[in-house]
């Protein structure tokens, strides 16, 4: 990177844009000049696009044709450290730089002029005539209850033309106001009293605070059972960062971003922090983006992509529930937020805290190897104790056909109802039934576009494909043998379990928590808060109940099918099942009342089930680590998945075979190539998917080799290639 920090008007600058081009574009610096890192608007063909001044121009473009930067945006220039972070993250994930820049500028309206601006709210008037477009505009406002938007945001969100919005203003249905553009966040005060920490907690908090004060990079695994006070402890690390005048970021899995959590932060620091997640409005996102850059937001609580915000001086990153699979972005840019947090921290001399009750094997191994510091909280806070865990051996339980709640579990639930306590049944399957089968010919209903079976969702009275979202009615007549009235659901989904629970306990208040049953993340969060207050007796949930909610009245967890995650050939299956079961069990007995966890299984002697029940975590991890080491897979080896897709299967395989034949760059680093083979999901939305897997030794320059291997490829027609470094599933 060049040492030049400022470019005079007319000087040649190289600009990285958000457009999918594989190089910087040369422009002339505008009147008044511009700084290195300045966010600018530049002409590209007939359009204006967003970019960042990345360095001096390359000079190989005809200077007579050179165009000028249109203007410099009124935001802090991108810091050198951020440019380096984006560059390294791009190299690591093999993502083109423009895509990285898009990730780092996901705040609309950055290029709007500063100071005051016009915003619109719902007005008193009613439109003379209600059109579809007008109704959509008013619905958007209603949906965001009382919030205001700029005319452009409103038009975009309602998908109408600006003139529709103008029309509504004229009729008084929308009211115009002037508002200051973006305001700083209220000051957070680290000196407000914290909770009285236990000895264990205080020791961990002191160690974290010391790391923050050192002003150097470092990563710590904060391991503690659910309810041990990890949050209380890391909030003290946040306090240390605030005292040092540096910023802090707390990353949470999207769904754990609850009002309850924000209230806790507010109680500790006296004001609410900035929030960054998919539920935030565009206005709010832009405010966070800008204030973070000016240092006027001390603390951000955010989902994964908050990692790419332009912090002015980031001193601490907390990754809560660091094992959570939602940290791995599975579409668009493929990155693991946990790994990127460590990368970013290393570049800005910040501390990282990875908090979890059940760390990922990667993190556990890094702590074992001494790369990460490790702090343990071994007991739950206060009176609450870990639930007693038991297996229910399904081989000796008496169950009627098409029922899944064993007599043992039913008895335990009955007891909770009598005591006025809550039970939670966990089944990681959305919908009513995973399979619909014809009792006459045995055919199963599959999606027309994907390699997947259709799942019945009774509340919408349709079958749905969980890959592409396609739906169709449950057929009366078998599509295969044309016999009528023989189509039947097989196996349980969460909705079917709800039916069973209702028939067992008709008087109980039953709540079903499954992501697809809620219109928005907001609605789901509201429901979770109601349940926490006791507005349900029996809670039925899919994966999402495993994450960080606090239900004080909950004393029983029933795992309907503990064997579910153990099937399949994924190497991470054991680790995932272990984490999920321990997390779910951790939901019980969080307040004063002790909890119990019952796991229904057909294989109580399976090593993973035994490890879960015994709670002997270190042995479980050691055994897992030994197996991975023997197989040479992550974290003891390196892997990359290459997914090829296209509408023509033969063309996709041809490409895969051609790549396999020309694997020189991979062989040079001693890597092995597997495939091409059909991907785990071989067809999605009518596109065939083929996978190649690259496996290399730990220290091998994998990305560089893959870059050399794929560079000469020219993808024809609708063929696409995507590269996934450190894929979550190996097979
Ligand atoms: P974790 O993040 O490990 O699940 P939390 O930090 O959420 O644990 O703590 C669990 C519960 O115990 C929370 O309600 C928290 O406020 C409470 N708690 C933990 N430590 C203390 C403490 N030292 N004093 C008072 N309450 C505490
Ligand atoms: Zn489909």
XYZ file of C-alpha atoms in Angstrom, residues 63-570:
508
model
C -5.559 10.278 -19.389
C -7.633 12.139 -21.991
C -10.551 9.829 -21.186
C -10.016 9.894 -17.445
C -13.152 10.996 -15.588
C -13.343 12.794 -12.308
C -14.596 11.553 -8.950
C -18.077 13.085 -8.635
C -17.812 13.826 -4.954
C -16.420 12.741 -1.650
C -19.045 11.470 0.804
C -19.463 13.091 4.163
C -18.273 10.107 6.193
C -14.961 9.283 7.843
C -12.497 7.772 5.311
C -11.911 4.038 5.548
C -9.042 3.392 7.911
C -5.908 1.630 6.745
C -6.558 -1.170 9.180
C -10.041 -1.711 7.703
C -8.662 -1.803 4.173
C -6.139 -4.379 5.284
C -8.816 -6.397 7.062
C -11.018 -6.477 3.961
C -8.024 -7.490 1.859
C -7.045 -10.330 4.184
C -10.623 -11.509 4.586
C -10.931 -11.540 0.787
C -7.745 -13.573 0.446
C -8.837 -16.000 3.129
C -12.345 -16.602 1.798
C -11.350 -16.164 -1.871
C -13.989 -13.483 -2.222
C -13.583 -10.711 -4.813
C -12.861 -7.312 -3.243
C -16.011 -5.606 -4.589
C -18.108 -8.149 -2.688
C -16.111 -7.408 0.468
C -16.731 -3.694 -0.022
C -20.456 -4.333 -0.414
C -20.388 -6.188 2.884
C -18.660 -3.214 4.486
C -21.139 -0.662 3.147
C -24.453 -2.314 3.918
C -26.072 0.891 5.041
C -28.343 2.616 2.565
C -28.228 6.358 2.045
C -24.514 6.755 2.757
C -24.278 9.035 -0.227
C -27.146 11.303 0.799
C -26.113 14.867 1.584
C -25.452 15.698 5.245
C -27.256 17.857 7.818
C -31.038 18.092 7.783
C -33.187 15.873 5.655
C -36.817 15.266 4.975
C -38.537 12.350 6.659
C -42.093 11.096 6.374
C -44.541 9.839 8.946
C -48.147 8.739 8.812
C -50.376 11.848 8.667
C -53.980 12.471 9.679
C -55.427 12.540 6.189
C -56.819 9.653 4.171
C -56.144 9.323 0.456
C -59.093 10.131 -1.806
C -58.699 6.835 -3.602
C -56.994 3.702 -2.266
C -54.769 2.000 -4.830
C -52.675 -1.101 -4.260
C -49.491 0.943 -4.324
C -50.825 3.443 -1.814
C -51.977 0.685 0.489
C -48.495 -0.846 0.437
C -46.936 2.437 1.508
C -49.312 2.800 4.444
C -48.767 -0.823 5.401
C -45.021 -0.321 5.596
C -45.521 2.557 8.028
C -47.928 0.520 10.095
C -45.566 -2.417 10.199
C -42.794 -0.272 11.641
C -45.173 1.311 14.134
C -44.555 5.044 14.250
C -41.087 5.111 12.679
C -40.228 7.664 10.030
C -38.467 7.110 6.713
C -36.962 9.167 3.968
C -39.166 9.345 0.827
C -36.717 7.132 -1.005
C -36.611 4.455 1.684
C -40.372 4.421 1.846
C -40.762 4.055 -1.902
C -38.171 1.260 -1.965
C -39.678 -0.625 0.918
C -43.198 -0.448 -0.473
C -41.896 -1.113 -3.971
C -43.678 1.908 -5.459
C -42.533 4.859 -7.560
C -41.566 8.130 -5.805
C -44.657 9.766 -7.306
C -46.946 7.492 -5.287
C -45.246 8.719 -2.115
C -45.480 12.357 -3.275
C -49.179 11.883 -3.977
C -49.781 10.664 -0.453
C -47.922 13.671 0.976
C -50.118 16.015 -1.036
C -53.229 14.365 0.352
C -52.021 14.610 3.921
C -51.815 10.840 4.398
C -48.080 11.331 4.930
C -46.585 14.158 6.939
C -43.209 15.758 6.149
C -40.735 16.663 8.860
C -37.180 17.923 8.994
C -34.863 15.767 11.060
C -31.189 15.902 11.859
C -29.536 13.225 9.788
C -27.903 10.946 12.259
C -27.371 11.539 15.939
C -24.744 10.110 18.299
C -25.679 7.322 20.694
C -26.154 8.162 24.361
C -23.034 7.876 26.485
C -22.442 4.562 28.243
C -21.003 4.771 31.724
C -18.698 1.920 32.799
C -18.561 3.306 36.340
C -22.158 2.433 37.193
C -22.220 -0.405 39.704
C -21.936 -3.933 38.323
C -23.456 -6.995 39.947
C -21.512 -8.399 42.863
C -19.484 -11.069 41.087
C -18.716 -14.448 42.619
C -15.064 -15.323 43.188
C -14.880 -17.394 40.003
C -16.583 -14.716 37.962
C -14.436 -11.949 39.399
C -11.257 -13.839 38.534
C -12.393 -14.355 34.935
C -13.537 -10.736 34.611
C -10.195 -9.474 35.915
C -8.270 -11.607 33.427
C -10.367 -10.311 30.533
C -10.084 -6.707 31.682
C -6.329 -7.039 31.933
C -6.197 -8.260 28.335
C -8.210 -5.243 27.220
C -5.950 -2.856 29.146
C -2.840 -4.335 27.534
C -3.969 -2.752 24.252
C -2.718 -5.837 22.417
C -4.314 -8.618 20.439
C -5.367 -11.779 22.274
C -8.148 -14.369 22.147
C -9.768 -16.006 25.155
C -12.174 -18.904 25.344
C -14.664 -18.156 28.116
C -16.199 -21.517 28.810
C -18.979 -21.864 31.317
C -22.177 -23.813 31.660
C -25.386 -22.013 30.759
C -26.316 -19.741 33.621
C -22.805 -19.494 35.044
C -22.684 -15.761 34.403
C -20.607 -15.535 31.200
C -22.602 -12.496 30.156
C -21.997 -10.747 33.470
C -18.299 -11.504 33.125
C -17.851 -10.284 29.581
C -19.817 -7.116 30.301
C -16.934 -6.277 32.664
C -14.522 -6.696 29.771
C -16.742 -4.271 27.849
C -16.508 -1.871 30.790
C -12.711 -2.093 30.598
C -12.784 -1.224 26.898
C -15.067 1.764 27.520
C -12.760 2.989 30.281
C -9.832 2.754 27.894
C -11.822 4.902 25.474
C -12.073 2.094 22.925
C -15.127 0.591 21.246
C -16.621 -2.840 21.856
C -18.672 -5.200 19.730
C -20.824 -8.044 21.043
C -21.809 -10.567 18.380
C -24.826 -12.743 19.079
C -26.572 -15.334 16.944
C -29.397 -13.365 15.296
C -32.163 -14.922 17.313
C -30.494 -14.314 20.674
C -30.685 -10.552 20.121
C -33.562 -9.991 22.479
C -34.983 -7.019 24.312
C -34.001 -8.847 27.498
C -30.360 -8.724 26.505
C -30.466 -5.019 25.658
C -32.140 -4.309 28.974
C -29.284 -6.052 30.764
C -26.750 -3.902 28.941
C -28.754 -0.802 29.771
C -28.893 -1.792 33.437
C -25.099 -2.095 33.496
C -24.127 1.020 31.517
C -27.112 3.321 31.916
C -28.152 3.551 28.255
C -28.963 1.342 25.312
C -26.136 0.409 22.932
C -26.309 0.545 19.140
C -27.996 -2.451 17.510
C -27.129 -3.975 14.159
C -29.248 -6.802 12.768
C -31.664 -7.669 10.005
C -34.655 -6.342 11.949
C -33.184 -2.828 12.223
C -34.645 -0.238 9.881
C -32.524 1.303 7.172
C -32.418 4.601 9.005
C -31.142 2.851 12.098
C -28.519 0.931 10.146
C -27.172 4.071 8.557
C -27.022 5.765 11.942
C -25.040 2.871 13.425
C -22.675 2.775 10.444
C -21.900 6.470 10.597
C -21.678 6.819 14.357
C -19.401 3.833 14.691
C -17.017 5.516 12.272
C -17.014 8.735 14.271
C -16.574 6.953 17.565
C -20.037 8.152 18.638
C -21.228 4.609 19.329
C -19.199 2.983 22.088
C -20.833 -0.415 21.993
C -22.567 -2.304 19.206
C -24.657 -5.398 19.809
C -24.991 -7.102 16.500
C -25.377 -10.103 14.285
C -22.563 -11.516 12.159
C -22.217 -8.717 9.651
C -21.552 -6.111 12.377
C -17.970 -7.291 12.056
C -17.680 -5.240 8.897
C -18.727 -1.930 10.439
C -16.122 0.859 10.178
C -15.182 1.106 13.869
C -12.912 3.999 14.706
C -11.080 2.210 17.493
C -12.280 -1.301 18.170
C -10.723 -2.713 21.326
C -12.879 -5.757 22.099
C -14.997 -8.296 20.227
C -17.204 -10.757 22.100
C -18.516 -13.719 20.123
C -21.278 -15.136 22.295
C -22.341 -18.745 21.649
C -19.235 -19.007 19.495
C -20.063 -22.592 18.432
C -23.322 -21.473 16.808
C -23.557 -22.581 13.196
C -25.368 -19.405 12.181
C -22.017 -17.586 12.416
C -21.087 -19.250 9.182
C -22.672 -17.323 6.352
C -24.011 -19.871 3.930
C -24.927 -17.598 1.064
C -23.275 -14.643 -0.546
C -19.833 -14.211 0.967
C -18.872 -17.444 2.712
C -17.177 -16.536 5.962
C -17.196 -17.664 9.554
C -17.758 -14.671 11.794
C -15.806 -16.302 14.601
C -12.667 -16.645 12.492
C -13.100 -13.200 10.955
C -13.432 -11.701 14.444
C -10.035 -13.114 15.328
C -8.575 -11.795 12.073
C -9.997 -8.327 12.569
C -8.867 -8.163 16.196
C -5.341 -9.174 15.243
C -5.214 -6.228 12.831
C -6.476 -3.595 15.260
C -4.835 -4.824 18.471
C -8.099 -5.846 20.052
C -9.095 -8.660 22.368
C -11.524 -11.405 21.387
C -13.672 -13.321 23.842
C -15.262 -16.520 22.552
C -18.020 -17.432 24.993
C -19.788 -20.764 25.040
C -20.999 -23.607 27.212
C -20.089 -26.014 24.428
C -17.249 -24.568 22.347
C -16.569 -25.691 18.804
C -13.855 -28.288 18.457
C -11.734 -25.698 16.610
C -11.798 -23.327 19.553
C -11.303 -26.075 22.108
C -8.249 -27.274 20.154
C -6.810 -23.747 19.873
C -7.085 -23.389 23.630
C -5.451 -26.794 24.155
C -2.613 -25.736 21.879
C -2.118 -22.561 23.889
C -3.067 -20.225 21.031
C -6.047 -18.997 23.017
C -6.236 -18.291 26.710
C -8.930 -20.327 28.438
C -11.111 -19.306 31.383
C -13.646 -21.648 32.956
C -16.753 -20.913 34.983
C -17.663 -24.236 36.484
C -20.833 -23.656 38.458
C -24.145 -22.030 37.814
C -24.861 -18.755 39.551
C -26.736 -18.804 42.837
C -29.136 -21.544 43.759
C -29.606 -22.861 40.250
C -27.980 -26.189 39.477
C -27.482 -28.061 36.209
C -30.413 -30.289 35.343
C -30.266 -33.959 36.004
C -29.940 -35.719 32.652
C -31.352 -39.139 31.896
C -31.896 -41.287 28.840
C -35.327 -42.693 28.123
C -34.683 -46.032 26.420
C -37.309 -46.084 23.689
C -36.874 -49.818 23.146
C -38.650 -50.508 26.399
C -41.310 -47.766 26.240
C -44.879 -48.562 25.245
C -45.905 -46.227 22.433
C -49.007 -46.236 20.240
C -48.336 -45.947 16.495
C -47.838 -42.367 15.306
C -47.123 -41.046 18.796
C -43.741 -39.859 20.029
C -44.129 -38.851 23.656
C -43.128 -41.819 25.836
C -45.073 -42.697 29.005
C -42.015 -41.721 31.061
C -41.851 -38.271 29.495
C -45.617 -37.864 29.743
C -45.510 -38.609 33.464
C -42.791 -36.002 33.989
C -44.811 -33.409 32.053
C -47.896 -34.147 34.124
C -45.937 -33.495 37.293
C -44.814 -30.058 35.952
C -48.375 -29.110 35.073
C -49.515 -29.948 38.580
C -46.743 -27.816 40.071
C -47.379 -24.896 37.736
C -43.964 -25.246 36.089
C -43.055 -25.289 32.404
C -41.933 -28.179 30.193
C -40.122 -27.885 26.904
C -40.196 -30.536 24.190
C -37.405 -30.288 21.669
C -37.663 -31.656 18.148
C -35.434 -30.256 15.464
C -37.927 -30.628 12.619
C -40.168 -27.942 11.272
C -43.602 -28.644 9.832
C -46.161 -31.356 10.479
C -44.549 -34.418 8.934
C -41.193 -34.767 7.176
C -42.506 -37.256 4.616
C -45.779 -37.770 2.784
C -46.103 -41.267 1.415
C -48.650 -43.129 -0.708
C -49.896 -46.134 1.260
C -50.764 -47.895 -1.997
C -47.481 -47.687 -3.943
C -44.966 -46.327 -1.414
C -44.058 -43.247 -3.459
C -42.961 -40.154 -1.521
C -43.816 -36.624 -2.554
C -40.672 -34.805 -3.696
C -40.026 -31.241 -4.830
C -40.165 -30.728 -8.590
C -37.106 -28.457 -8.559
C -34.907 -29.865 -5.827
C -33.520 -33.098 -4.611
C -35.633 -32.980 -1.452
C -38.808 -34.432 -0.019
C -41.711 -32.102 0.566
C -42.558 -31.407 4.200
C -46.178 -31.062 5.214
C -47.072 -27.803 6.966
C -50.561 -28.292 8.262
C -51.129 -24.728 9.407
C -50.877 -23.636 5.787
C -52.470 -26.856 4.516
C -49.620 -27.340 2.047
C -46.457 -29.274 1.379
C -43.287 -27.246 1.308
C -39.760 -27.753 0.061
C -37.271 -26.631 2.720
C -34.620 -26.049 0.060
C -36.384 -23.648 -2.282
C -39.599 -22.769 -0.485
C -41.824 -24.134 -3.271
C -45.244 -25.229 -1.999
C -48.107 -27.330 -3.299
C -51.336 -28.713 -1.847
C -51.272 -32.171 -0.251
C -52.378 -34.350 -3.166
C -55.656 -36.305 -2.909
C -54.510 -38.664 -5.597
C -51.052 -40.242 -5.639
C -48.997 -38.540 -8.350
C -47.310 -41.874 -9.001
C -49.982 -44.633 -9.027
C -53.072 -42.387 -9.159
C -54.832 -44.235 -6.346
C -57.092 -41.883 -4.393
C -57.159 -41.169 -0.663
C -54.022 -43.099 0.287
C -51.599 -40.238 0.913
C -50.432 -40.231 4.542
C -47.959 -38.296 6.691
C -45.011 -40.240 8.124
C -42.917 -39.214 11.107
C -43.247 -36.209 13.368
C -42.548 -32.542 12.823
C -43.027 -29.930 15.500
C -46.641 -29.234 14.470
C -47.598 -32.891 14.738
C -45.971 -33.092 18.133
C -48.119 -30.125 19.173
C -51.196 -32.109 18.145
C -50.088 -35.020 20.311
C -49.307 -32.781 23.289
C -52.708 -31.119 22.954
C -54.519 -34.449 22.995
C -52.510 -35.613 26.035
C -52.998 -32.371 27.961
C -56.063 -30.607 26.522
C -56.185 -28.103 29.391
C -52.541 -26.983 29.051
C -51.450 -23.785 27.299
C -49.189 -24.938 24.490
C -46.735 -22.703 22.611
C -44.959 -23.751 19.432
C -41.654 -22.033 18.670
C -40.605 -22.708 15.123
C -39.121 -20.020 12.919
C -41.607 -20.573 10.093
C -44.631 -19.956 12.300
C -43.754 -16.306 12.809
C -44.047 -13.499 10.306
C -40.963 -11.717 11.583
C -38.034 -12.042 13.946
C -39.726 -9.347 16.002
C -42.936 -11.356 16.416
C -40.932 -14.383 17.483
C -39.014 -12.387 20.060
C -42.225 -10.987 21.501
C -43.601 -14.500 21.865
C -40.426 -15.674 23.591
C -40.701 -12.838 26.077
C -44.318 -13.756 26.833
C -43.352 -17.355 27.450
C -40.553 -16.267 29.773
C -43.215 -14.455 31.825
C -45.079 -17.742 32.203
C -47.704 -17.460 29.471
C -47.396 -21.120 28.465
C -47.266 -24.494 30.214
C -45.761 -26.598 27.471
C -43.303 -25.196 24.948
C -42.496 -27.082 21.772
C -39.465 -25.920 19.890
C -37.060 -26.556 17.065
C -33.363 -25.647 17.096
C -34.047 -22.038 17.920
C -35.083 -22.743 21.513
C -31.575 -24.005 22.223
C -30.187 -20.481 22.063
C -29.787 -18.257 25.038
C -33.350 -17.676 26.215
C -34.088 -17.560 29.877
C -37.317 -19.284 30.926
C -37.321 -19.086 34.738
C -40.338 -21.381 35.166
C -38.883 -24.133 33.005
C -37.893 -27.282 34.900
C -38.258 -30.081 32.357
C -36.714 -30.565 28.944
C -37.772 -33.543 26.848
C -35.680 -34.346 23.800
C -38.014 -36.224 21.472
C -35.377 -37.771 19.229
C -31.847 -37.584 20.574
C -30.673 -39.864 17.749
C -31.740 -37.460 15.008
C -28.426 -35.636 14.679
C -26.376 -38.825 14.879
C -27.553 -40.087 11.521
C -25.812 -39.122 8.354
C -22.155 -39.238 7.516
C -21.203 -35.694 8.478
